[in-house]
Tab-separated table of C-alpha atoms in Angstrom:
chain	number	residue	atom	x	y	z
A	339	MET	CA	-9.263	24.918	43.676
A	340	ILE	CA	-9.514	23.373	40.650
A	341	ALA	CA	-13.586	22.720	42.229
A	342	ARG	CA	-13.549	26.388	42.024
A	343	ILE	CA	-12.889	26.230	37.902
A	344	LEU	CA	-15.200	23.607	37.491
A	345	GLY	CA	-18.389	26.019	39.142
A	346	LEU	CA	-16.843	28.430	36.511
A	347	VAL	CA	-17.840	26.474	34.028
A	348	LEU	CA	-20.450	24.893	35.131
A	349	ALA	CA	-21.633	29.225	35.026
A	350	ALA	CA	-20.288	30.407	31.893
A	351	LEU	CA	-22.312	26.719	30.430
A	352	LEU	CA	-25.462	28.650	31.909
A	353	LEU	CA	-25.041	31.131	29.845
A	354	GLY	CA	-25.355	32.002	25.576
A	355	GLY	CA	-24.613	34.643	22.668
A	356	ALA	CA	-23.388	34.356	19.826
A	357	LYS	CA	-19.488	35.209	20.991
A	358	PRO	CA	-17.494	33.646	23.263
A	359	VAL	CA	-17.879	34.794	26.921
A	360	LEU	CA	-14.877	34.834	29.625
A	361	VAL	CA	-15.477	33.525	32.812
A	362	PRO	CA	-12.392	34.575	34.624
A	363	ASP	CA	-11.619	34.639	38.385
A	364	VAL	CA	-8.380	35.474	40.796
A	365	SER	CA	-6.923	33.366	43.833
A	366	GLN	CA	-7.068	36.525	45.796
A	367	ARG	CA	-9.913	39.278	46.255
A	368	ASP	CA	-8.172	40.789	48.917
A	369	ILE	CA	-4.327	41.545	49.521
A	370	GLU	CA	-3.087	42.948	53.365
A	371	ILE	CA	0.337	44.418	53.167
A	372	VAL	CA	1.768	43.961	56.921
A	373	TYR	CA	5.303	43.765	58.217
A	374	SER	CA	6.079	40.473	56.995
A	375	PHE	CA	4.510	41.054	53.461
A	376	THR	CA	7.058	39.646	51.187
A	377	GLY	CA	5.546	39.610	48.068
A	378	ALA	CA	2.568	37.620	46.785
A	379	GLU	CA	1.893	35.305	43.967
A	380	LEU	CA	-1.759	35.433	42.500
A	381	LEU	CA	-3.716	32.644	40.032
A	382	LEU	CA	-5.642	34.150	37.540
A	383	PHE	CA	-8.117	31.823	35.659
A	384	GLY	CA	-11.430	31.319	33.681
A	385	ALA	CA	-12.869	29.111	31.097
A	386	ILE	CA	-13.892	30.376	27.821
A	387	LEU	CA	-18.106	29.728	26.861
A	388	TYR	CA	-18.413	29.191	23.532
A	389	PRO	CA	-21.508	29.719	21.342
A	390	ASP	CA	-24.148	27.203	21.637
A	391	ARG	CA	-22.456	25.284	24.545
A	392	SER	CA	-20.123	24.168	21.650
A	393	LEU	CA	-16.021	23.077	22.227
A	394	PRO	CA	-13.311	25.401	20.471
A	395	ASP	CA	-13.237	24.055	16.518
A	396	PRO	CA	-10.270	22.005	15.960
A	397	ASP	CA	-9.660	23.126	12.678
A	398	ALA	CA	-9.655	26.560	13.057
A	399	ASP	CA	-6.740	28.810	14.723
A	400	PRO	CA	-6.527	28.689	18.382
A	401	ALA	CA	-8.023	31.474	20.579
A	402	GLU	CA	-5.386	33.184	22.407
A	403	ILE	CA	-5.366	35.041	26.471
A	404	VAL	CA	-4.089	38.200	27.014
A	405	VAL	CA	-4.314	38.962	31.022
A	406	VAL	CA	-3.033	42.322	32.400
A	407	VAL	CA	-2.759	43.712	36.296
A	408	ARG	CA	-3.217	46.873	36.755
A	409	GLY	CA	-2.959	49.584	39.945
A	410	PRO	CA	-3.796	52.769	40.352
A	411	VAL	CA	-2.286	55.387	38.017
A	412	GLN	CA	-0.288	58.186	39.676
A	413	SER	CA	1.344	61.340	38.183
A	414	VAL	CA	5.012	60.625	37.676
A	415	MET	CA	7.979	63.348	37.259
A	416	MET	CA	11.021	61.837	35.745
A	417	ARG	CA	14.738	63.972	36.395
A	418	GLN	CA	17.912	63.419	34.046
A	419	LYS	CA	20.600	64.141	35.938
A	420	GLU	CA	23.818	65.318	34.178
A	421	LYS	CA	27.574	65.929	36.116
A	422	ILE	CA	28.513	69.755	35.576
A	423	ALA	CA	31.556	70.628	37.055
A	424	GLY	CA	32.086	67.162	38.819
A	425	ILE	CA	28.300	67.644	40.493
A	426	TRP	CA	25.251	65.771	39.487
A	427	VAL	CA	22.190	68.064	39.071
A	428	ASN	CA	19.178	68.017	37.798
A	429	ALA	CA	18.929	69.075	33.918
A	430	GLU	CA	15.681	67.471	31.870
A	431	SER	CA	12.597	66.685	33.155
A	432	MET	CA	9.634	65.089	31.923
A	433	ARG	CA	6.052	64.529	33.930
A	434	TYR	CA	3.322	62.212	33.290
A	435	ARG	CA	0.291	62.019	34.094
A	436	SER	CA	-1.132	58.623	33.895
A	437	VAL	CA	1.389	56.151	35.087
A	438	PRO	CA	0.178	52.336	36.253
A	439	SER	CA	1.318	52.102	39.689
A	440	PHE	CA	1.710	48.361	38.505
A	441	TYR	CA	1.499	46.639	35.244
A	442	ALA	CA	2.055	43.013	34.927
A	443	ILE	CA	1.033	41.269	31.444
A	444	ALA	CA	0.623	37.127	30.820
A	445	SER	CA	-0.151	36.161	27.561
A	446	SER	CA	0.005	32.421	25.891
A	447	LYS	CA	2.168	34.152	22.790
A	448	PRO	CA	4.070	36.453	22.353
A	449	ILE	CA	1.433	40.494	22.194
A	450	GLU	CA	3.428	41.115	19.421
A	451	ARG	CA	2.429	37.491	17.108
A	452	ILE	CA	-1.505	37.659	19.074
A	453	VAL	CA	-2.381	40.976	18.045
A	454	ASP	CA	-1.040	44.098	15.779
A	455	GLU	CA	0.616	47.516	16.716
A	456	ARG	CA	-2.981	49.739	16.368
A	457	THR	CA	-5.082	46.770	18.444
A	458	ARG	CA	-2.067	46.858	20.956
A	459	ALA	CA	-2.208	50.844	21.700
A	460	ILE	CA	-6.106	50.850	21.928
A	461	TYR	CA	-6.027	48.077	24.880
A	462	GLU	CA	-2.762	49.011	25.556
A	463	LEU	CA	-1.380	45.497	25.989
A	464	GLY	CA	2.331	45.823	26.631
A	465	LEU	CA	5.103	47.803	28.020
A	466	ASP	CA	5.350	49.450	25.242
A	467	SER	CA	2.114	50.511	24.309
A	468	LEU	CA	0.940	51.932	27.897
A	469	GLN	CA	-0.738	55.157	27.376
A	470	LEU	CA	1.188	57.798	29.442
A	471	SER	CA	-0.208	61.033	28.988
A	472	PRO	CA	2.911	63.351	28.960
A	473	ILE	CA	2.481	66.485	30.595
A	474	THR	CA	5.863	68.050	29.470
A	475	SER	CA	6.181	68.683	25.853
A	476	ALA	CA	9.727	67.524	24.283
A	477	PRO	CA	10.829	66.149	21.207
A	478	ALA	CA	9.869	62.555	20.472
A	479	ASP	CA	13.740	61.075	20.963
A	480	LEU	CA	13.554	63.431	24.140
A	481	GLN	CA	10.499	61.654	25.216
A	482	THR	CA	11.273	57.766	23.992
A	483	ARG	CA	14.276	58.141	26.347
A	484	PHE	CA	12.317	59.520	28.941
A	485	VAL	CA	9.679	56.518	28.513
A	486	GLN	CA	12.495	54.037	28.289
A	487	GLY	CA	14.160	54.967	31.675
A	488	LEU	CA	10.964	54.575	33.243
A	489	ILE	CA	10.192	51.683	32.401
A	490	ASP	CA	13.395	50.589	33.331
A	491	LEU	CA	13.115	51.792	36.527
A	492	ARG	CA	10.053	50.313	37.226
A	493	ARG	CA	11.024	46.814	35.662
A	494	ARG	CA	13.996	46.369	37.713
A	495	THR	CA	12.240	47.077	41.007
A	496	GLY	CA	9.539	44.585	39.866
A	497	LEU	CA	6.909	47.347	39.152
A	498	PHE	CA	6.575	46.645	35.613
A	499	ALA	CA	6.596	42.886	34.092
A	500	GLU	CA	6.491	41.277	31.011
A	501	ALA	CA	5.471	36.777	31.124
A	502	PRO	CA	4.976	36.340	27.255
A	503	GLU	CA	3.991	32.211	26.845
A	504	ALA	CA	2.443	32.072	30.199
A	505	VAL	CA	-0.991	31.725	30.388
A	506	GLU	CA	-2.214	28.407	30.007
A	507	ILE	CA	-5.037	27.011	28.102
A	508	THR	CA	-6.225	23.759	28.546
A	509	ASP	CA	-8.378	22.198	25.803
A	510	GLY	CA	-8.900	25.051	24.627
A	511	VAL	CA	-11.297	26.711	27.171
A	512	LEU	CA	-9.593	26.737	30.777
A	513	TYR	CA	-6.838	29.034	31.427
A	514	ARG	CA	-4.456	30.041	34.130
A	515	ALA	CA	-1.793	32.330	34.894
A	516	ARG	CA	0.423	33.622	37.856
A	517	ILE	CA	1.554	36.797	38.241
A	518	ALA	CA	3.849	37.848	40.528
A	519	ILE	CA	3.337	40.441	43.077
A	520	PRO	CA	6.412	42.262	44.571
A	521	ALA	CA	6.711	42.913	48.575
A	522	ARG	CA	7.032	47.363	47.339
A	523	VAL	CA	3.768	47.079	45.612
A	524	PRO	CA	0.966	50.550	46.157
A	525	VAL	CA	-2.438	49.911	47.722
A	526	GLY	CA	-4.808	50.936	46.198
A	527	ARG	CA	-7.320	49.428	43.910
A	528	PHE	CA	-6.018	46.675	41.199
A	529	THR	CA	-7.795	45.423	38.299
A	530	ALA	CA	-7.530	41.883	36.714
A	531	GLU	CA	-8.189	42.242	32.955
A	532	THR	CA	-8.784	38.743	30.438
A	533	PHE	CA	-8.783	39.261	26.740
A	534	LEU	CA	-9.733	36.789	24.737
A	535	ILE	CA	-8.332	37.224	21.309
A	536	ARG	CA	-8.305	35.373	17.921
A	537	ASP	CA	-7.064	36.377	14.344
A	538	GLY	CA	-5.892	39.732	15.970
A	539	ARG	CA	-9.179	40.629	16.618
A	540	VAL	CA	-10.431	40.902	20.879
A	541	LEU	CA	-13.544	38.350	21.204
A	542	ALA	CA	-13.725	39.408	24.461
A	543	ALA	CA	-12.492	41.395	27.331
A	544	ALA	CA	-13.902	40.546	31.558
A	545	VAL	CA	-12.438	42.510	34.469
A	546	ARG	CA	-12.241	41.452	37.843
A	547	GLU	CA	-10.978	43.805	40.995
A	548	ILE	CA	-8.256	43.509	43.466
A	549	ASP	CA	-7.718	45.286	46.709
A	550	ILE	CA	-4.430	45.788	48.252
A	551	ARG	CA	-4.416	47.293	51.398
A	552	LYS	CA	-2.263	47.849	54.665
A	553	SER	CA	-3.007	46.226	57.837
A	554	GLY	CA	-2.220	46.567	60.967
A	555	PHE	CA	0.735	48.945	62.364
A	556	GLU	CA	1.137	49.607	58.396
A	557	ARG	CA	-2.289	50.395	58.303
A	558	PHE	CA	-2.425	53.046	61.110
A	559	VAL	CA	0.702	54.931	60.034
A	560	ALA	CA	-0.017	55.426	56.706
A	561	ARG	CA	-3.622	57.123	57.807
A	562	ALA	CA	-1.639	59.129	60.111
A	563	ALA	CA	0.755	60.247	57.432
A	564	GLU	CA	-2.239	61.014	55.126
A	565	ASN	CA	-5.129	62.561	57.422
A	566	GLN	CA	-2.842	64.214	60.585
A	567	SER	CA	0.198	64.835	58.116
A	568	VAL	CA	1.877	67.659	60.300
A	569	LEU	CA	1.378	66.056	63.720
A	570	TYR	CA	3.190	62.533	61.971
A	571	GLY	CA	5.926	65.004	60.690
A	572	LEU	CA	6.526	66.155	63.988
A	573	ILE	CA	6.391	62.915	65.965
A	574	ALA	CA	8.443	61.401	63.285
A	575	VAL	CA	11.165	64.129	63.800
A	576	ALA	CA	10.642	63.936	67.717
A	577	LEU	CA	11.571	59.929	67.320
A	578	SER	CA	14.663	60.853	65.209
A	579	VAL	CA	15.950	63.660	67.484
A	580	LEU	CA	15.039	60.934	70.564
A	581	PHE	CA	17.350	58.111	69.040
A	582	GLY	CA	19.953	60.002	67.410
A	583	TRP	CA	20.227	61.708	71.558
A	584	GLY	CA	20.541	57.913	72.676
A	585	ALA	CA	22.759	56.996	70.149
A	586	GLY	CA	25.268	59.686	71.089
A	587	ALA	CA	24.315	58.912	74.907
A	588	LEU	CA	25.929	54.736	74.103
A	589	TRP	CA	28.683	56.274	72.513
A	590	ARG	CA	29.829	58.454	74.933
A	591	ARG	CA	29.202	55.643	77.713
A	592	PHE	CA	31.065	52.884	76.470
């Protein structure tokens, strides 16, 4: 890993420009989900190249690093349940067009101390700055309640996470951060974005892609459900009936 970081630094030193340049990388570009998958830990690391191959000015404010790992967006329907006559029923609902299936952010300082609210909204830095694109119109207070419920639900399942002060910066040049990938992570193409920020301004940004996919029997089942949904459903029902009948037969026998 050290050799890989040094390689990034040497590559960065070959570059030039008037602004700092980020040279990022991730420990895994491909993550395979098998039956024994219990989650993974991504290491995001890299180097900062300053103009003219110089080191950062020790008298200037230090630069900060923010890394964001984001999964494919999806449409999500949120429903609020109410108890009527002793029965829980669906009441209000909200649909969102572009909810990240996974979102984790790590930063060298709490994000609100690095950039202002406007910049956070532009780059979607932080859970409270996500642009979820609601399809259903509703009063502002209702929308806020649904957004908070959605974020809280995904945080509890590990699909949304914030880690302030989790990015380590060494000598103002090398940085590293770790982000946990939960066992229930969806498959698809993820992006790992790195932002270099100083004095509240984004000076540089870079992206690396990560593929998360199922492998082995899990991949076969997922492809069958997607490409041959009718046959997959019939087989699933037949297996359920078979196992139910078998369990009943054993119960009667013993």
